[in-house]
Amino acid sequence: MDITGANEAELVELDRIAVQESVRLVELAREQDWERDTPCAQWTLRSLVAHMAAQHHGFAAAARGAGSERAHWREPEDMRDPSTTYRVAAMSVLAAFAEPDVVGREFALPELGRVVPGRVALGFHLVDYVVHAWDVAAALGTTPALPAAVLEAALGVALLVPTNPVGRGPGFAFAPPLAVPPGADPLTATLRLLGRDPGAWAVARQP
């Protein structure tokens, strides 16, 4: 689905599905899993989930006009129970996005240093949580269960992310893009466009 043609209810629902799948995957983790490596360089599963929670709180604040306040984007200090902390954060952003006319609002996103239309912000959030759902699943040795509509919408957003190397790599949201092989499925294409290599990760995590 092309998100530029999706109505508000459709876009919010696609994002909700991606977020809820990320919650399901996080809740699969056992105590011994939290220090596992993830496809996000130098982040354990615990630190990845802390980042994901912070982004949910930040986007929730942005949806309500407070995105420019950096405090809303800070990672939780207490990560002793990552699953519960993450679920609370996920429910907060889903509640914010379910409010009327969220697509018509403007979102201040400090990481980008600018204000973007609500439709664009929801697209960013959607693709981020499709990719992070994969990150969590990959760390745990499983795969995300996301419907085709969500994966196609995420790919549509990924195709719009600028490929200029000045804004990709360490310190930025995404690594430099990788070539997408012909016939790649939408998830693989999205991951590679945003700098993830599912094949290399599969090899790297083999015992």
XYZ file of N, CA, C and O in Angstrom:
828
model
N 0.837 -1.201 0.000
C 0.000 0.000 0.000
C 0.869 1.247 0.000
O 1.817 1.358 0.764
N 0.535 2.208 -0.867
C 1.216 3.493 -0.904
C 0.615 4.371 0.188
O -0.576 4.707 0.142
N 1.422 4.767 1.177
C 0.850 5.515 2.297
C 0.364 6.892 1.874
O -0.451 7.499 2.563
N 0.852 7.407 0.740
C 0.373 8.706 0.297
C -1.093 8.642 -0.094
O -1.787 9.645 -0.097
N -1.562 7.443 -0.411
C -2.968 7.285 -0.776
C -3.815 6.707 0.335
O -5.032 6.562 0.186
N -3.199 6.358 1.459
C -3.936 5.767 2.579
C -4.663 6.861 3.354
O -4.132 7.957 3.535
N -5.868 6.554 3.806
C -6.542 7.535 4.650
C -6.007 7.424 6.077
O -5.208 6.549 6.390
N -6.460 8.337 6.942
C -5.909 8.381 8.298
C -6.109 7.064 9.026
O -5.177 6.545 9.652
N -7.314 6.512 8.956
C -7.592 5.273 9.683
C -6.694 4.144 9.201
O -6.196 3.346 10.000
N -6.466 4.066 7.891
C -5.621 3.001 7.344
C -4.176 3.158 7.820
O -3.535 2.178 8.216
N -3.672 4.377 7.787
C -2.281 4.607 8.177
C -2.075 4.323 9.664
O -1.095 3.668 10.052
N -3.000 4.776 10.494
C -2.904 4.509 11.930
C -2.970 3.013 12.204
O -2.246 2.485 13.054
N -3.833 2.301 11.454
C -3.967 0.856 11.660
C -2.703 0.110 11.235
O -2.255 -0.820 11.924
N -2.099 0.506 10.130
C -0.857 -0.138 9.698
C 0.232 0.033 10.749
O 0.956 -0.913 11.081
N 0.336 1.245 11.282
C 1.331 1.496 12.327
C 1.022 0.675 13.573
O 1.927 0.103 14.188
N -0.252 0.602 13.951
C -0.645 -0.159 15.145
C -0.224 -1.623 15.015
O 0.301 -2.221 15.962
N -0.440 -2.195 13.838
C -0.086 -3.602 13.632
C 1.418 -3.803 13.812
O 1.860 -4.757 14.464
N 2.220 -2.904 13.232
C 3.672 -3.026 13.358
C 4.113 -2.898 14.813
O 4.948 -3.671 15.302
N 3.533 -1.931 15.531
C 3.916 -1.727 16.930
C 3.513 -2.929 17.771
O 4.286 -3.422 18.607
N 2.304 -3.428 17.572
C 1.857 -4.565 18.380
C 2.667 -5.819 18.092
O 2.919 -6.620 19.003
N 3.123 -5.977 16.866
C 4.002 -7.114 16.584
C 5.342 -6.938 17.293
O 5.918 -7.906 17.808
N 5.827 -5.701 17.358
C 7.084 -5.475 18.094
C 6.904 -5.784 19.576
O 7.811 -6.332 20.214
N 5.739 -5.467 20.136
C 5.455 -5.796 21.534
C 5.466 -7.310 21.726
O 6.073 -7.835 22.671
N 4.808 -8.024 20.815
C 4.769 -9.489 20.916
C 6.180 -10.074 20.902
O 6.507 -10.964 21.703
N 7.010 -9.559 20.021
C 8.367 -10.088 19.898
C 9.201 -9.773 21.138
O 9.927 -10.635 21.640
N 9.107 -8.547 21.637
C 9.849 -8.186 22.843
C 9.451 -9.097 23.997
O 10.297 -9.522 24.797
N 8.176 -9.437 24.076
C 7.707 -10.263 25.184
C 8.097 -11.729 25.052
O 7.903 -12.512 25.986
N 8.712 -12.089 23.926
C 9.268 -13.444 23.794
C 10.608 -13.577 24.526
O 11.048 -14.696 24.816
N 11.250 -12.451 24.783
C 12.591 -12.490 25.375
C 12.552 -13.003 26.803
O 11.679 -12.647 27.587
N 13.511 -13.843 27.129
C 13.689 -14.352 28.488
C 14.827 -13.586 29.157
O 15.537 -12.830 28.496
N 14.995 -13.800 30.435
C 15.996 -13.032 31.179
C 17.381 -13.131 30.549
O 18.123 -12.147 30.474
N 17.719 -14.311 30.065
C 19.063 -14.504 29.502
C 19.230 -13.901 28.110
O 20.332 -13.875 27.566
N 18.137 -13.401 27.537
C 18.215 -12.854 26.183
C 18.571 -11.378 26.130
O 18.962 -10.873 25.068
N 18.427 -10.653 27.243
C 18.515 -9.194 27.176
C 19.902 -8.674 26.820
O 20.038 -7.548 26.331
N 20.929 -9.479 27.029
C 22.273 -9.019 26.671
C 22.728 -9.570 25.322
O 23.906 -9.451 24.953
N 21.822 -10.152 24.578
C 22.156 -10.623 23.230
C 22.536 -9.455 22.333
O 22.015 -8.339 22.459
N 23.398 -9.713 21.347
C 23.676 -8.740 20.296
C 22.442 -8.602 19.406
O 21.608 -9.518 19.327
N 22.345 -7.468 18.727
C 21.254 -7.230 17.774
C 21.850 -6.728 16.462
O 23.031 -6.374 16.405
N 21.044 -6.663 15.405
C 21.556 -6.099 14.151
C 21.924 -4.623 14.257
O 22.582 -4.095 13.354
N 21.502 -3.940 15.323
C 21.896 -2.545 15.548
C 23.264 -2.540 16.213
O 23.392 -2.965 17.369
N 24.258 -2.094 15.508
C 25.647 -2.171 15.986
C 25.795 -1.595 17.387
O 25.310 -0.511 17.681
N 26.447 -2.355 18.245
C 26.801 -1.967 19.614
C 25.597 -1.891 20.558
O 25.748 -1.443 21.694
N 24.423 -2.324 20.127
C 23.254 -2.339 21.004
C 22.898 -3.774 21.363
O 22.725 -4.619 20.474
N 22.786 -4.035 22.652
C 22.210 -5.298 23.086
C 20.696 -5.214 22.921
O 20.144 -4.145 22.649
N 20.018 -6.328 23.147
C 18.561 -6.314 23.056
C 17.978 -5.347 24.086
O 17.022 -4.617 23.797
N 18.553 -5.319 25.279
C 18.053 -4.399 26.303
C 18.186 -2.934 25.849
O 17.249 -2.141 25.989
N 19.338 -2.566 25.305
C 19.528 -1.182 24.889
C 18.699 -0.840 23.660
O 18.224 0.295 23.519
N 18.503 -1.804 22.769
C 17.621 -1.583 21.623
C 16.196 -1.303 22.095
O 15.545 -0.360 21.623
N 15.701 -2.105 23.026
C 14.338 -1.923 23.513
C 14.209 -0.588 24.249
O 13.169 0.088 24.149
N 15.245 -0.159 24.948
C 15.218 1.160 25.598
C 15.084 2.261 24.550
O 14.312 3.221 24.720
N 15.829 2.138 23.457
C 15.724 3.110 22.365
C 14.317 3.095 21.769
O 13.728 4.169 21.518
N 13.782 1.922 21.533
C 12.444 1.812 20.951
C 11.397 2.455 21.858
O 10.489 3.158 21.393
N 11.520 2.232 23.170
C 10.580 2.834 24.127
C 10.683 4.355 24.093
O 9.656 5.066 24.106
N 11.904 4.868 24.048
C 12.092 6.316 24.012
C 11.453 6.922 22.771
O 10.813 7.991 22.833
N 11.600 6.252 21.647
C 11.004 6.765 20.411
C 9.480 6.788 20.494
O 8.841 7.733 20.013
N 8.899 5.772 21.098
C 7.439 5.778 21.263
C 6.992 6.969 22.094
O 6.047 7.677 21.728
N 7.661 7.201 23.224
C 7.284 8.336 24.071
C 7.495 9.659 23.329
O 6.675 10.578 23.442
N 8.562 9.742 22.555
C 8.825 10.961 21.805
C 7.775 11.225 20.745
O 7.278 12.353 20.603
N 7.407 10.188 19.982
C 6.384 10.361 18.953
C 5.021 10.665 19.577
O 4.241 11.437 19.009
N 4.732 10.057 20.719
C 3.476 10.366 21.409
C 3.439 11.841 21.794
O 2.415 12.527 21.622
N 4.550 12.346 22.318
C 4.624 13.765 22.680
C 4.498 14.645 21.437
O 3.803 15.668 21.446
N 5.169 14.245 20.355
C 5.117 15.027 19.124
C 3.697 15.101 18.583
O 3.264 16.134 18.062
N 2.949 14.010 18.699
C 1.571 14.000 18.231
C 0.704 14.995 18.992
O -0.315 15.467 18.493
N 1.129 15.326 20.210
C 0.357 16.235 21.067
C 1.006 17.605 21.175
O 0.694 18.383 22.065
N 1.943 17.891 20.259
C 2.517 19.225 20.178
C 3.714 19.482 21.049
O 4.170 20.616 21.161
N 4.280 18.440 21.682
C 5.402 18.639 22.604
C 6.669 17.930 22.139
O 7.568 17.679 22.945
N 6.767 17.636 20.865
C 7.916 16.880 20.372
C 9.240 17.596 20.495
O 10.288 16.959 20.523
N 9.216 18.925 20.555
C 10.473 19.670 20.648
C 11.109 19.585 22.030
O 12.263 19.991 22.200
N 10.372 19.060 23.013
C 10.907 18.937 24.376
C 11.730 17.645 24.462
O 11.183 16.544 24.473
N 13.024 17.788 24.549
C 13.939 16.643 24.476
C 13.684 15.605 25.568
O 13.990 14.428 25.385
N 13.143 16.059 26.692
C 12.909 15.124 27.799
C 12.021 13.962 27.383
O 12.156 12.846 27.917
N 11.123 14.202 26.445
C 10.206 13.138 26.018
C 10.906 12.045 25.217
O 10.341 10.959 25.030
N 12.108 12.326 24.731
C 12.819 11.383 23.873
C 13.916 10.627 24.619
O 14.652 9.855 24.011
N 14.027 10.839 25.918
C 15.084 10.163 26.669
C 14.744 8.703 26.913
O 13.583 8.359 27.148
N 15.790 7.875 26.917
C 15.579 6.452 27.193
C 15.203 6.253 28.659
O 15.671 6.998 29.530
N 14.362 5.257 28.941
C 13.983 4.990 30.337
C 15.211 4.690 31.187
O 16.123 3.992 30.748
N 15.229 5.227 32.387
C 16.360 4.967 33.291
C 16.303 3.564 33.887
O 17.332 2.948 34.135
N 15.099 3.066 34.114
C 14.932 1.752 34.737
C 14.558 0.732 33.667
O 13.433 0.726 33.170
N 15.524 -0.115 33.306
C 15.280 -1.150 32.300
C 15.402 -2.539 32.914
O 15.771 -3.499 32.249
N 15.065 -2.650 34.193
C 15.135 -3.962 34.840
C 14.052 -4.905 34.329
O 14.219 -6.124 34.360
N 12.935 -4.350 33.874
C 11.847 -5.149 33.304
C 11.555 -4.603 31.912
O 10.588 -3.869 31.703
N 12.409 -4.934 30.930
C 12.282 -4.320 29.607
C 10.928 -4.552 28.940
O 10.399 -3.646 28.285
N 10.358 -5.741 29.095
C 9.090 -6.037 28.426
C 7.969 -5.122 28.901
O 7.211 -4.564 28.097
N 7.859 -4.943 30.213
C 6.810 -4.082 30.746
C 7.055 -2.629 30.373
O 6.131 -1.908 29.962
N 8.293 -2.182 30.493
C 8.635 -0.812 30.121
C 8.291 -0.551 28.665
O 7.742 0.503 28.313
N 8.582 -1.530 27.819
C 8.312 -1.358 26.395
C 6.812 -1.355 26.109
O 6.325 -0.529 25.324
N 6.080 -2.238 26.731
C 4.631 -2.288 26.502
C 3.981 -0.955 26.885
O 3.126 -0.452 26.149
N 4.365 -0.384 28.005
C 3.804 0.905 28.439
C 4.081 1.985 27.391
O 3.199 2.778 27.035
N 5.317 2.012 26.888
C 5.673 3.010 25.877
C 4.872 2.806 24.599
O 4.383 3.768 23.987
N 4.734 1.552 24.182
C 3.990 1.256 22.955
C 2.531 1.663 23.092
O 1.941 2.252 22.171
N 1.922 1.393 24.238
C 0.526 1.772 24.434
C 0.371 3.292 24.438
O -0.648 3.818 23.991
N 1.398 4.000 24.907
C 1.300 5.462 24.937
C 1.269 6.040 23.531
O 0.488 6.958 23.244
N 2.087 5.520 22.633
C 2.084 6.076 21.278
C 0.845 5.636 20.513
O 0.281 6.417 19.733
N 0.372 4.425 20.743
C -0.843 3.991 20.056
C -2.034 4.833 20.484
O -2.894 5.175 19.660
N -2.099 5.189 21.742
C -3.176 6.050 22.228
C -3.087 7.435 21.589
O -4.106 8.019 21.177
N -1.883 7.975 21.494
C -1.707 9.297 20.895
C -2.085 9.291 19.415
O -2.755 10.217 18.925
N -1.674 8.251 18.708
C -1.969 8.180 17.275
C -3.447 7.908 17.000
O -3.935 8.179 15.900
N -4.166 7.379 17.981
C -5.593 7.094 17.798
C -6.466 8.332 17.995
O -7.674 8.285 17.743
N -5.874 9.434 18.435
C -6.652 10.655 18.619
C -7.093 11.224 17.270
O -6.435 10.996 16.260
N -8.205 11.956 17.233
C -8.727 12.477 15.960
C -7.739 13.412 15.251
O -7.020 14.181 15.891
N -7.704 13.294 13.923
C -6.932 14.180 13.048
C -5.445 14.190 13.355
O -4.770 15.205 13.196
N -4.898 13.051 13.786
C -3.453 13.019 14.061
C -2.655 13.237 12.783
O -1.576 13.850 12.811
N -3.170 12.781 11.657
C -2.468 12.957 10.388
C -2.411 14.434 9.992
O -1.469 14.874 9.324
N -3.381 15.204 10.418
C -3.412 16.618 10.070
C -2.556 17.504 10.952
O -2.455 18.714 10.703
N -1.933 16.945 11.962
C -1.105 17.731 12.868
C 0.319 17.857 12.337
O 0.706 17.172 11.393
N 1.091 18.717 12.977
C 2.515 18.818 12.675
C 3.306 18.225 13.831
O 2.968 18.452 15.000
N 4.336 17.477 13.514
C 5.168 16.784 14.500
C 6.558 17.405 14.511
O 7.224 17.449 13.469
N 6.988 17.847 15.679
C 8.384 18.282 15.832
C 9.235 17.063 16.151
O 8.992 16.375 17.146
N 10.205 16.770 15.296
C 11.069 15.602 15.460
C 12.510 16.076 15.619
O 13.196 16.381 14.631
N 12.987 16.160 16.866
C 14.329 16.716 17.110
C 15.446 16.009 16.368
O 16.429 16.645 15.971
N 15.331 14.691 16.172
C 16.408 13.966 15.488
C 16.581 14.458 14.050
O 17.669 14.388 13.500
N 15.494 14.925 13.468
C 15.563 15.462 12.112
C 15.816 16.962 12.116
O 16.136 17.545 11.077
N 15.605 17.597 13.262
C 15.790 19.032 13.364
C 14.733 19.826 12.633
O 14.978 20.964 12.213
N 13.544 19.248 12.501
C 12.493 19.966 11.784
C 11.118 19.457 12.172
O 10.980 18.457 12.879
N 10.115 20.165 11.695
C 8.719 19.796 11.895
C 8.216 19.164 10.603
O 8.499 19.667 9.503
N 7.485 18.052 10.725
C 6.978 17.372 9.532
C 5.473 17.160 9.664
O 4.938 17.105 10.777
N 4.770 17.030 8.555
C 3.332 16.739 8.608
C 3.074 15.396 9.292
O 3.901 14.478 9.222
N 1.907 15.278 9.899
C 1.557 14.051 10.607
C 1.647 12.804 9.748
O 2.106 11.755 10.209
N 1.212 12.897 8.504
C 1.272 11.726 7.610
C 2.710 11.260 7.436
O 2.993 10.057 7.457
N 3.620 12.199 7.283
C 5.031 11.850 7.122
C 5.576 11.234 8.405
O 6.290 10.222 8.383
N 5.218 11.834 9.548
C 5.697 11.316 10.833
C 5.210 9.894 11.073
O 5.972 9.037 11.538
N 3.945 9.629 10.768
C 3.436 8.267 10.962
C 4.135 7.291 10.026
O 4.392 6.139 10.394
N 4.466 7.744 8.826
C 5.218 6.886 7.912
C 6.588 6.546 8.464
O 7.024 5.391 8.403
N 7.262 7.556 9.038
C 8.568 7.310 9.652
C 8.440 6.301 10.795
O 9.263 5.387 10.935
N 7.429 6.502 11.630
C 7.230 5.606 12.779
C 6.931 4.194 12.311
O 7.459 3.214 12.849
N 6.096 4.075 11.302
C 5.739 2.759 10.770
C 6.976 2.008 10.280
O 7.211 0.859 10.685
N 7.764 2.636 9.429
C 8.915 1.912 8.883
C 9.914 1.606 9.986
O 10.550 0.537 9.990
N 10.045 2.511 10.958
C 10.975 2.287 12.060
C 10.599 1.034 12.846
O 11.471 0.247 13.232
N 9.294 0.808 13.043
C 8.895 -0.331 13.876
C 8.734 -1.620 13.090
O 8.801 -2.704 13.676
N 8.611 -1.537 11.788
C 8.780 -2.741 10.974
C 10.242 -3.189 11.072
O 10.533 -4.370 11.309
N 11.167 -2.248 10.913
C 12.592 -2.591 10.967
C 12.987 -3.041 12.371
O 13.692 -4.054 12.543
N 12.526 -2.326 13.399
C 12.896 -2.731 14.762
C 12.236 -4.048 15.174
O 12.812 -4.803 15.969
N 11.051 -4.323 14.657
C 10.450 -5.642 14.917
C 11.353 -6.723 14.357
O 11.586 -7.762 14.995
N 11.895 -6.465 13.166
C 12.849 -7.432 12.595
C 14.113 -7.512 13.441
O 14.642 -8.609 13.667
N 14.610 -6.378 13.904
C 15.816 -6.375 14.738
C 15.630 -7.276 15.960
O 16.507 -8.084 16.301
N 14.499 -7.108 16.650
C 14.229 -7.912 17.844
C 14.104 -9.380 17.477
O 14.689 -10.260 18.126
N 13.339 -9.652 16.420
C 13.156 -11.035 15.990
C 14.494 -11.672 15.621
O 14.780 -12.815 16.004
N 15.320 -10.932 14.894
C 16.616 -11.477 14.477
C 17.485 -11.796 15.683
O 18.158 -12.832 15.725
N 17.472 -10.921 16.680
C 18.267 -11.167 17.887
C 17.807 -12.424 18.615
O 18.608 -13.128 19.233
N 16.507 -12.704 18.527
C 15.941 -13.865 19.214
C 15.903 -15.121 18.346
O 15.439 -16.175 18.790
N 16.347 -15.000 17.104
C 16.374 -16.164 16.220
C 15.035 -16.529 15.644
O 14.778 -17.688 15.324
N 14.163 -15.524 15.462
C 12.858 -15.791 14.873
C 12.581 -14.760 13.789
O 13.494 -14.046 13.348
N 11.360 -14.669 13.314
C 11.003 -13.715 12.264
C 9.720 -12.987 12.656
O 8.864 -13.554 13.338
N 9.567 -11.732 12.227
C 8.334 -11.014 12.538
C 7.171 -11.530 11.692
O 7.372 -11.989 10.565
N 5.977 -11.461 12.249
C 4.768 -11.871 11.529
C 3.982 -10.607 11.200
O 3.213 -10.104 12.022
N 4.218 -10.072 10.012
C 3.568 -8.834 9.593
C 2.855 -9.057 8.264
O 3.417 -9.679 7.357
N 1.646 -8.535 8.128
C 0.898 -8.738 6.888
C 1.495 -7.970 5.716
O 2.238 -6.990 5.896
N 1.134 -8.401 4.518
C 1.692 -7.804 3.306
C 1.435 -6.310 3.239
O 2.315 -5.543 2.811
N 0.266 -5.850 3.664
C -0.047 -4.420 3.573
C 0.922 -3.585 4.394
O 1.329 -2.494 3.975
N 1.299 -4.079 5.568
C 2.245 -3.355 6.419
C 3.629 -3.341 5.771
O 4.297 -2.302 5.716
N 4.063 -4.484 5.271
C 5.394 -4.572 4.667
C 5.489 -3.723 3.399
O 6.506 -3.065 3.156
N 4.425 -3.700 2.612
C 4.434 -2.895 1.386
C 4.428 -1.404 1.716
O 5.106 -0.601 1.046
N 3.685 -1.019 2.762
C 3.671 0.384 3.173
C 5.042 0.803 3.681
O 5.530 1.903 3.372
N 5.682 -0.066 4.469
C 7.019 0.243 4.978
C 8.011 0.399 3.826
O 8.857 1.300 3.839
N 7.906 -0.467 2.826
C 8.800 -0.358 1.671
C 8.574 0.965 0.947
O 9.534 1.626 0.523
N 7.318 1.383 0.841
C 7.032 2.661 0.198
C 7.718 3.820 0.906
O 8.229 4.746 0.260
N 7.755 3.766 2.231
C 8.448 4.811 2.999
C 9.959 4.696 2.808
O 10.651 5.694 2.588
N 10.478 3.476 2.878
C 11.923 3.265 2.747
C 12.450 3.788 1.410
O 13.565 4.321 1.337
N 11.638 3.672 0.385
C 12.052 4.147 -0.935
C 12.172 5.670 -0.988
O 12.841 6.213 -1.875
N 11.532 6.346 -0.033
C 11.567 7.810 -0.003
C 12.687 8.368 0.866
O 12.934 9.571 0.863
N 13.363 7.491 1.636
C 14.433 7.966 2.520
C 15.624 8.396 1.668
O 16.107 7.624 0.834
N 16.115 9.633 1.847
C 17.250 10.096 1.038
C 18.455 9.176 1.174
O 18.750 8.673 2.265
N 19.141 8.960 0.077
C 20.308 8.075 0.076
C 21.619 8.841 0.162
O 22.692 8.236 0.152
N 21.551 10.167 0.267
C 22.760 10.973 0.350
C 23.647 10.498 1.502
O 23.204 10.469 2.652
N 24.889 10.111 1.243
C 25.760 9.587 2.305
C 26.020 10.575 3.426
O 26.390 10.175 4.536
N 25.804 11.857 3.179
C 26.012 12.866 4.226
C 25.059 12.627 5.399
O 25.376 12.936 6.546
N 23.884 12.060 5.114
C 22.903 11.842 6.167
C 22.680 10.389 6.527
O 21.677 10.046 7.166
N 23.605 9.531 6.147
C 23.480 8.108 6.454
C 24.773 7.624 7.107
O 25.853 8.077 6.788
N 24.649 6.660 8.045
C 25.830 6.111 8.688
C 25.861 6.411 10.171
O 24.836 6.798 10.755
N 27.011 6.245 10.839
C 27.109 6.451 12.290
C 26.587 7.823 12.707
O 26.917 8.840 12.092
N 25.746 7.824 13.735
C 25.180 9.071 14.220
C 23.881 9.456 13.560
O 23.226 10.419 13.982
N 23.481 8.729 12.526
C 22.221 9.010 11.835
C 21.254 7.840 12.012
O 21.629 6.768 12.491
N 19.999 8.070 11.616
C 18.967 7.064 11.851
C 19.236 5.768 11.084
O 18.913 4.684 11.569
N 19.820 5.889 9.891
C 20.001 4.702 9.056
C 21.421 4.608 8.517
O 22.081 5.629 8.280
N 21.855 3.369 8.322
C 23.143 3.114 7.689
C 23.022 3.383 6.185
O 21.916 3.512 5.651
N 24.150 3.480 5.484
C 24.084 3.642 4.033
C 23.288 2.508 3.396
O 23.333 1.367 3.855
N 22.524 2.806 2.332
C 21.707 1.769 1.699
C 22.546 0.682 1.052
O 23.678 0.926 0.623
N 21.976 -0.507 0.993
C 22.590 -1.638 0.304
C 21.788 -1.940 -0.958
O 20.586 -1.659 -1.025
N 22.444 -2.523 -1.933
C 21.750 -2.880 -3.170
C 20.651 -3.896 -2.879
O 20.819 -4.795 -2.054
N 19.521 -3.728 -3.549
C 18.389 -4.652 -3.385
C 18.397 -5.631 -4.551
O 18.280 -5.218 -5.717
N 18.550 -6.929 -4.276
C 18.591 -7.894 -5.384
C 17.242 -8.002 -6.078
O 16.196 -7.791 -5.456
N 17.236 -8.323 -7.361
C 15.969 -8.493 -8.078
C 15.100 -9.548 -7.400
O 15.595 -10.582 -6.953
N 13.818 -9.275 -7.316
C 12.889 -10.245 -6.745
C 12.869 -10.285 -5.232
O 12.209 -11.153 -4.651
N 13.575 -9.354 -4.572
C 13.585 -9.339 -3.102
C 12.183 -9.092 -2.572
O 11.421 -8.304 -3.131
N 11.831 -9.774 -1.482
C 10.529 -9.545 -0.866
C 10.519 -8.164 -0.212
O 11.579 -7.571 0.030
N 9.325 -7.613 0.094
C 9.259 -6.241 0.624
C 10.049 -6.024 1.909
O 10.674 -4.969 2.078
N 10.059 -6.999 2.826
C 10.812 -6.811 4.065
C 12.305 -6.761 3.794
O 13.014 -5.869 4.289
N 12.806 -7.697 2.998
C 14.233 -7.700 2.663
C 14.619 -6.413 1.955
O 15.653 -5.798 2.255
N 13.772 -5.963 1.018
C 14.061 -4.721 0.293
C 14.114 -3.541 1.255
O 15.019 -2.699 1.176
N 13.165 -3.471 2.178
C 13.147 -2.375 3.155
C 14.409 -2.393 4.011
O 15.060 -1.362 4.219
N 14.750 -3.564 4.520
C 15.928 -3.681 5.371
C 17.186 -3.243 4.631
O 18.016 -2.489 5.164
N 17.352 -3.680 3.422
C 18.555 -3.352 2.662
C 18.589 -1.862 2.284
O 19.641 -1.232 2.341
N 17.442 -1.304 1.936
C 17.397 0.128 1.624
C 17.809 0.971 2.828
O 18.340 2.069 2.678
N 17.558 0.443 4.035
C 17.870 1.187 5.254
C 19.158 0.692 5.920
O 19.423 0.989 7.083
N 19.945 -0.086 5.167
C 21.288 -0.430 5.626
C 21.423 -1.717 6.402
O 22.504 -2.017 6.917
N 20.341 -2.515 6.508
C 20.418 -3.811 7.187
C 20.685 -4.903 6.149
O 20.138 -4.864 5.051
N 21.474 -5.895 6.533
C 21.750 -7.025 5.644
C 21.301 -8.299 6.340
O 22.033 -8.873 7.154
N 20.072 -8.755 6.069
C 19.561 -9.959 6.760
C 20.438 -11.179 6.557
O 20.624 -11.986 7.474
N 21.010 -11.325 5.374
C 21.862 -12.480 5.110
C 23.121 -12.462 5.951
O 23.517 -13.475 6.531
N 23.768 -11.306 6.049
C 24.985 -11.192 6.842
C 24.688 -11.414 8.315
O 25.478 -12.028 9.040
N 23.537 -10.932 8.793
C 23.202 -11.132 10.207
C 22.989 -12.609 10.493
O 23.435 -13.135 11.517
N 22.319 -13.314 9.572
C 22.085 -14.747 9.774
C 23.401 -15.502 9.910
O 23.546 -16.408 10.730
N 24.379 -15.122 9.103
C 25.693 -15.768 9.167
C 26.404 -15.372 10.459
O 26.983 -16.223 11.144
N 26.318 -14.093 10.832
C 27.042 -13.604 11.994
C 26.575 -14.245 13.293
O 27.349 -14.435 14.231
N 25.292 -14.596 13.373
C 24.776 -15.127 14.636
C 24.883 -16.637 14.741
O 24.476 -17.220 15.725
N 25.411 -17.289 13.696
C 25.590 -18.735 13.783
C 26.646 -19.061 14.841
O 27.667 -18.361 14.937
N 26.423 -20.123 15.645
C 27.422 -20.474 16.666
C 28.727 -20.921 16.039
O 28.768 -21.370 14.923
